[in-house]
Each structure stands twice: as structure tokens, then as C-alpha cells.
Short mmCIF file of C-alpha atoms in Angstrom, two decimals:
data_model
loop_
_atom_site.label_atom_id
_atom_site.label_comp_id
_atom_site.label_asym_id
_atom_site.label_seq_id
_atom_site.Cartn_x
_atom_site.Cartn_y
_atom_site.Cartn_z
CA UNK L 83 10.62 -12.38 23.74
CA UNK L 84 14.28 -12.08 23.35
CA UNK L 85 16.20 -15.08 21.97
CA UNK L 86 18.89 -16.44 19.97
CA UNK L 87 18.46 -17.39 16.22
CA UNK L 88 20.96 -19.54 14.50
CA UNK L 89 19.48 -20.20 10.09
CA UNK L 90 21.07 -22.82 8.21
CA UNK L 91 19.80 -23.40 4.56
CA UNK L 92 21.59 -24.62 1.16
CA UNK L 93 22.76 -21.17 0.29
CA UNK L 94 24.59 -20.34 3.56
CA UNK L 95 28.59 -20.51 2.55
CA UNK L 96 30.71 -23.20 3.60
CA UNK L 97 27.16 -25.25 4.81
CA UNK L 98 25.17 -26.12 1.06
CA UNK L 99 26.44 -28.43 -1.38
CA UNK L 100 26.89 -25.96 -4.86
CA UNK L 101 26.27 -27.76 -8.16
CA UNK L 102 25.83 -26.28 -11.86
CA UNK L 103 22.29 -27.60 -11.26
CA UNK L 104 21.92 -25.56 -8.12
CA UNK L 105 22.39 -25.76 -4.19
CA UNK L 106 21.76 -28.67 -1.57
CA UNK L 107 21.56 -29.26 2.02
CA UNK L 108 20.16 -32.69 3.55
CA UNK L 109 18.63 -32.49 6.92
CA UNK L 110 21.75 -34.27 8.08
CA UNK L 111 24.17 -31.86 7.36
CA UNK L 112 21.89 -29.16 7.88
CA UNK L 113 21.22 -30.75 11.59
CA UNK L 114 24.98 -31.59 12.10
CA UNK L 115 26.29 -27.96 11.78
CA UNK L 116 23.91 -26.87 13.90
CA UNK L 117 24.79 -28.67 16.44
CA UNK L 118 28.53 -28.04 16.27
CA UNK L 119 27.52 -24.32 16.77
CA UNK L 120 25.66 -25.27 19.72
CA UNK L 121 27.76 -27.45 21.34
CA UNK L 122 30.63 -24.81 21.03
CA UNK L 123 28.21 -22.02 23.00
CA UNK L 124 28.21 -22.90 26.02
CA UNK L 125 25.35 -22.19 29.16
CA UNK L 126 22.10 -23.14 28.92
CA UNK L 127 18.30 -22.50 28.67
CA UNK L 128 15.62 -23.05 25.81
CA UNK L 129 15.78 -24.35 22.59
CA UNK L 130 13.31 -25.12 19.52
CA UNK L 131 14.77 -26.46 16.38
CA UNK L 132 12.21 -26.04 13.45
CA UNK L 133 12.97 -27.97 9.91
CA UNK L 134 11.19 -28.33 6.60
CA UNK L 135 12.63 -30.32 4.20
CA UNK L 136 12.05 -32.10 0.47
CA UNK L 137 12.66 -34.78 -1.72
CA UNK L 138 12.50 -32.76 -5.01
CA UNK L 139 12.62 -28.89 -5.54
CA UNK L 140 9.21 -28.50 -5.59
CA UNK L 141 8.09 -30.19 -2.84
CA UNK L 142 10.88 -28.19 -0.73
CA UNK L 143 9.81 -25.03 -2.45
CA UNK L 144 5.84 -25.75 -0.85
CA UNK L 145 7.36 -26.74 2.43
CA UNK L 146 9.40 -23.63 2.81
CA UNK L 147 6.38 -21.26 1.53
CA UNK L 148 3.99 -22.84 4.05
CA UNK L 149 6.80 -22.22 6.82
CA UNK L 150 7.51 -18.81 5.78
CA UNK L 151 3.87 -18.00 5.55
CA UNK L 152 3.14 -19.23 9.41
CA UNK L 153 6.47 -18.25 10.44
CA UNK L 154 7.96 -15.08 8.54
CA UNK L 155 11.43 -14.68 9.57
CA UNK L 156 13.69 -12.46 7.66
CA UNK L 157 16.72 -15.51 7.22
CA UNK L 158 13.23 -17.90 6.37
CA UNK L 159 11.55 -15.71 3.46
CA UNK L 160 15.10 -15.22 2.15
CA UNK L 161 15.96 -18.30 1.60
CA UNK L 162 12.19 -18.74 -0.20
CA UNK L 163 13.33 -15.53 -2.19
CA UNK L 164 16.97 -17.13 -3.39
CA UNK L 165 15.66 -20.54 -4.29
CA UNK L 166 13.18 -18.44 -6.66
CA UNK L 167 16.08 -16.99 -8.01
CA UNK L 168 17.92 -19.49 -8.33
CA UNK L 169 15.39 -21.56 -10.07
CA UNK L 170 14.54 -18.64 -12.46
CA UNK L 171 18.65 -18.17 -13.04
CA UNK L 172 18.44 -22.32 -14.26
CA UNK L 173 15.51 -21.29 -16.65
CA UNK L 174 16.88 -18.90 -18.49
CA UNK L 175 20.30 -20.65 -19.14
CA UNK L 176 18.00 -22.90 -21.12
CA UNK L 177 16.27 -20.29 -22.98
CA UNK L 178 17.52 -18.95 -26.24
CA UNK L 179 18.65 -15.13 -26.32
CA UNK L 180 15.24 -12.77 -27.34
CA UNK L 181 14.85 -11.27 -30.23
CA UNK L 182 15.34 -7.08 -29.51
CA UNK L 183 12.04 -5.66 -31.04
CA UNK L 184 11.85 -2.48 -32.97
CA UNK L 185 10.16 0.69 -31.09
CA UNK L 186 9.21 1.29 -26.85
CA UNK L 187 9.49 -0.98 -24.04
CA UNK L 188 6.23 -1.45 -22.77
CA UNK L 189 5.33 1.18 -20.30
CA UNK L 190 5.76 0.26 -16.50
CA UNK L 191 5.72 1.94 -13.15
CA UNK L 192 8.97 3.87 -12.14
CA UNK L 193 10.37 3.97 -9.03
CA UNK L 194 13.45 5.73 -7.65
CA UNK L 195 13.36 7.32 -4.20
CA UNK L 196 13.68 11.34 -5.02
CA UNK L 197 10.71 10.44 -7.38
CA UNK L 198 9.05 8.64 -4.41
CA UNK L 199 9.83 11.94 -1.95
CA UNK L 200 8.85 14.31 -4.76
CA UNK L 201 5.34 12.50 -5.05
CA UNK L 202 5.07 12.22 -1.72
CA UNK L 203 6.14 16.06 -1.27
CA UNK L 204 2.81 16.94 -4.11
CA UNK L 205 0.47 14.73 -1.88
CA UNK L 206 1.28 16.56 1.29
CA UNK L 207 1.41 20.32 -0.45
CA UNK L 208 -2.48 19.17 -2.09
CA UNK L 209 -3.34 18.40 1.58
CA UNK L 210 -2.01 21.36 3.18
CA UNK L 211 -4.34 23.40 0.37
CA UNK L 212 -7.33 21.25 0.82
CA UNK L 213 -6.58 21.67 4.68
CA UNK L 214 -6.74 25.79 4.54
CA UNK L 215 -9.86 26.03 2.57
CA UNK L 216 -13.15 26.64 4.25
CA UNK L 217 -15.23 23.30 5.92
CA UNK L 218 -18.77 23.87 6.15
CA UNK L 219 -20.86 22.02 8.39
CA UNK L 220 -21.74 18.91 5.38
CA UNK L 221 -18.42 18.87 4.52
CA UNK L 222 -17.06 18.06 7.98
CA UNK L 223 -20.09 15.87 8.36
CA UNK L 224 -19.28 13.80 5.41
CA UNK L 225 -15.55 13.65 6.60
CA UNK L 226 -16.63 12.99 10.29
CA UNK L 227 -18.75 9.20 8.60
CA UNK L 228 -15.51 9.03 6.39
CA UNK L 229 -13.32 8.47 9.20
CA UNK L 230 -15.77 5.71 11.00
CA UNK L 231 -16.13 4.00 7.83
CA UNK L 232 -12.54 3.81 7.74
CA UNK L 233 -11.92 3.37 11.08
CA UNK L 234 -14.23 -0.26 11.01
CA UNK L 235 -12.61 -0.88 7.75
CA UNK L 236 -9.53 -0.74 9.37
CA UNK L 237 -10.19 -2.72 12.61
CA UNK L 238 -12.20 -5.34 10.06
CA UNK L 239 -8.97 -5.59 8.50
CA UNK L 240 -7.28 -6.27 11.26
CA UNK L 241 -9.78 -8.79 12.61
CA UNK L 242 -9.35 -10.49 9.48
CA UNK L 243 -5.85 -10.85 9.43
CA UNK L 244 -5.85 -12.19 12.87
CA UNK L 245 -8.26 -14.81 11.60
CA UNK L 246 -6.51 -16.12 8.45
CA UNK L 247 -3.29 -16.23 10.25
CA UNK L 248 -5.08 -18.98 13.14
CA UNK L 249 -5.75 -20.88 9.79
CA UNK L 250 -2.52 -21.06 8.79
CA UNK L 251 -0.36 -24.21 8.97
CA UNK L 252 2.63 -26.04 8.15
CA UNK L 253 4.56 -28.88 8.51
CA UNK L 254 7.82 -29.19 10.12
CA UNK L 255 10.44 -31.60 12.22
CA UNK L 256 10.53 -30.05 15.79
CA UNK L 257 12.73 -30.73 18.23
CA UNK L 258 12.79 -29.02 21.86
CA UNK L 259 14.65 -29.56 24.63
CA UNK L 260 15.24 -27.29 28.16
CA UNK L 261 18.89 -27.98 30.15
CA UNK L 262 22.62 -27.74 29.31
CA UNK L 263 22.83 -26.97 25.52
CA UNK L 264 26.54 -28.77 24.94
CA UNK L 265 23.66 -32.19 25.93
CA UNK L 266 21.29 -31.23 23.40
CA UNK L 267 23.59 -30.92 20.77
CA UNK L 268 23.82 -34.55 21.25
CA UNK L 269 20.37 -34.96 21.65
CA UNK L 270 19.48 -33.14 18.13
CA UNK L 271 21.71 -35.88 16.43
CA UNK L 272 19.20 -38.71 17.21
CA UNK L 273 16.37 -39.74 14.92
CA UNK L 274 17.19 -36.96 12.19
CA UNK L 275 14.14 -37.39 9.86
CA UNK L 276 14.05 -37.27 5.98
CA UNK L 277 17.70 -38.86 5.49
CA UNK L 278 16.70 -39.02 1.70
CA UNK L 279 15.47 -35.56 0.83
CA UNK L 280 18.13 -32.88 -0.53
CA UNK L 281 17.03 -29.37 0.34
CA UNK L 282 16.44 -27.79 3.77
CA UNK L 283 15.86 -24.90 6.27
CA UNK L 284 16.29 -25.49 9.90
CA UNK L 285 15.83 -22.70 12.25
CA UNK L 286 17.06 -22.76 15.65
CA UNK L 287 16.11 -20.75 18.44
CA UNK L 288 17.46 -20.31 22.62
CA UNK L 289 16.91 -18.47 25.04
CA UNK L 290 15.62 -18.09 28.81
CA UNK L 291 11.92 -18.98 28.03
CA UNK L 292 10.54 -19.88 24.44
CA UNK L 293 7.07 -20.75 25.70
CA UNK L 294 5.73 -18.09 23.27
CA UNK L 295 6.75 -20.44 19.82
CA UNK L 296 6.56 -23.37 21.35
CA UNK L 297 2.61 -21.86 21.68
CA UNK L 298 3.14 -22.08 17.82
CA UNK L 299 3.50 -26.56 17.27
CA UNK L 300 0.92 -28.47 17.45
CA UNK L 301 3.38 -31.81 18.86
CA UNK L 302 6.33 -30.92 20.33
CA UNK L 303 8.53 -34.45 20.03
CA UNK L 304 10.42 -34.91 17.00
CA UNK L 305 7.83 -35.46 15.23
CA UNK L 306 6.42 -32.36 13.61
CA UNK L 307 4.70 -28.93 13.97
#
């Protein structure tokens, strides 16, 4: 599916409303820019606007987390990954300064990426030697039920995933419309929900033929997803 993806959330420059507290969108705004992007575009096709929103930080926090879990756009799980951030940042203003302790840091996994390509290099120079040594016929055997046991694992896996993701679901202001996008713009403006909650994501989305996410709601008609 190829389409057009427009992300407006309370860290996006110019959009959010900064405090020493933190940043803030209301669906208003949030809906508002949007549609002075849209309206300036020009042509026509598809479009499905998608929008969580909250009262309080933590009820936007579960919103966005449920969204980002059904739907896991890049612009989506990064704005879950700065509010983190920023709500960690506002935590430890409050705390006092650590005491340093005496002795080691406690040990932890390093990672740089020569030390990642050096690894990797060890793993592939033990294969090559377990590779050129002689197989006998219970050997390959035993690798032979290896791979099938690992080959089910794998589609299990799979099978799995499939299944918790058809179990997922969140909820979210929809709005979809098909025609002349400088009308929907308008459109968008009506009935923006939430007028009293602070923090949001909206998503929108055009192109030729969106049928695929629209497969994804549950109600398509400003109501919710």
C-alpha cells in the first residue's frame, strides 16, 4: 500500500505547547494543524485520521502504548519513546544528586559495533571449523530432527504472533472521508472529541485506496477504532 503519512504529537516544533512541566497538544490544535496541511495539498483521494488522546499523563501514556502496540509506526512509537523520556527527565530534576560509591560499577553487557563484528566474526570462524570436520551418519541424523524441531518452532512462532496480534486493540477517534481533500479539511474540524484532555497523537494517512487500514477500525464514523 503506498500512502501519505502526515504525525502530529506534543513534541513536534512549532505544533506542542512547551512548559517546565513538560509538552502539550489538545486534540484541537493537534486536529487544526492538520488540517491546514491538508487543505494547502491539493488533489484528492483517501484519507484516515487516527487520534488517541488523555486527560492526564498517564492515561495518554496507556492510550498511546495500546496504539503503538496495534499500530507500530516509526513517528507513533517515538513519540511513546520521548514522553518516557521526558517523564524520566521530570523525575530526576526532583531527585537529589547520588552519592559516588567507592570501588566497580556493577558489571553490565557492552556493546559497541567492532565488538559486535568481532563476535560475530568468532561465531562464523567456530562454524566454518565445526562445518569441515567429519559428519557421520548420527550426527547428521541428529542435525537433520534439529532443523524440523526448529523449523515448527519457528512456524509456531509465527502462528503465534499472528494470533496475539488479532487480540490486540485500542481505542482511538477515527475519522475517514474519500473526495476532494481541501473539503475534508473542513470536514475534520467538526465534532473534534476530547476538547478537555491535554496530550495527543493524531496520525493521518492519504492516498489512492486505504481499504487495507481502514480493514484495521472496528467503526469508521468519528467515533472510534
Amino acid at each position: 500500500m503506498i500512502c501519505s503519512e502526515l504525525t502530529v504529537q506534543p513534541y513536534l516544533y512549532g505544533v506542542g505547547q512547551q512548559t517546565e512541566t513538560g509538552c502539550w497538544l489538545s486534540p484541537v490544535n493537534a486536529i487544526n494543524w492538520l488540517s491546514g496541511r491538508l487543505s494547502t495539498s491539493g488533489g484528492s483521494g483517501d484519507l484516515l485520521l487516527m487520534m488517541v488522546c488523555g486527560g492526564t499523563s498517564d492515561a495518554y501514556r496507556e492510550a498511546l502504548a495500546l496504539f503503538s502496540g496495534v499500530i507500530p509506526l516509526p513517528s507513533v512509537t517515538q513519540s511513546l519513546r520521548q514522553f518516557d523520556a521526558t517523564a524520566r527527565l521530570q523525575i530526576e530534576r526532583m531527585r537529589l544528586p547520588a552519592k559516588i560509591k567507592d570501588g566497580l560499577p556493577p558489571a553490565a553487557e557492552l556493546l559497541f559495533s567492532t565488538g559486535r563484528q568481532a563476535s560475530a566474526a568468532g561465531l562464523i570462524e567456530s562454524a566454518q571449523a565445526a562445518a569441515a570436520l567429519p559428519l557421520s551418519e548420527d550426527a547428521l541424523s541428529a542435525a537433520l530432527s534439529s532443523f524440523v524441531q526448529d523449523r515448527q518452532a519457528l512456524i509456531d512462532g509465527v502462528m503465534g504472533g499472528l494470533d496475539e496480534l488479532t487480540k490486540q486493540t485500542a481505542t482511538a477517534w477515527v475519522f475517514s472521508g474519500t473526495g476532494l481533500f481541501s473539503q475534508l479539511a473542513k470536514e475534520m474540524l467538526e465534532d473534534i472529541p476530547d476538547s478537555t484532555a491535554v496530550l495527543c497523537t493524531a496520525v493521518m494517512f492519504t492516498g489512492d485506496d486505504l481499504s487495507v487500514l481502514r480493514g484495521l477500525t472496528h467503526d469508521i464514523d468519528n467515533t472510534g477504532a
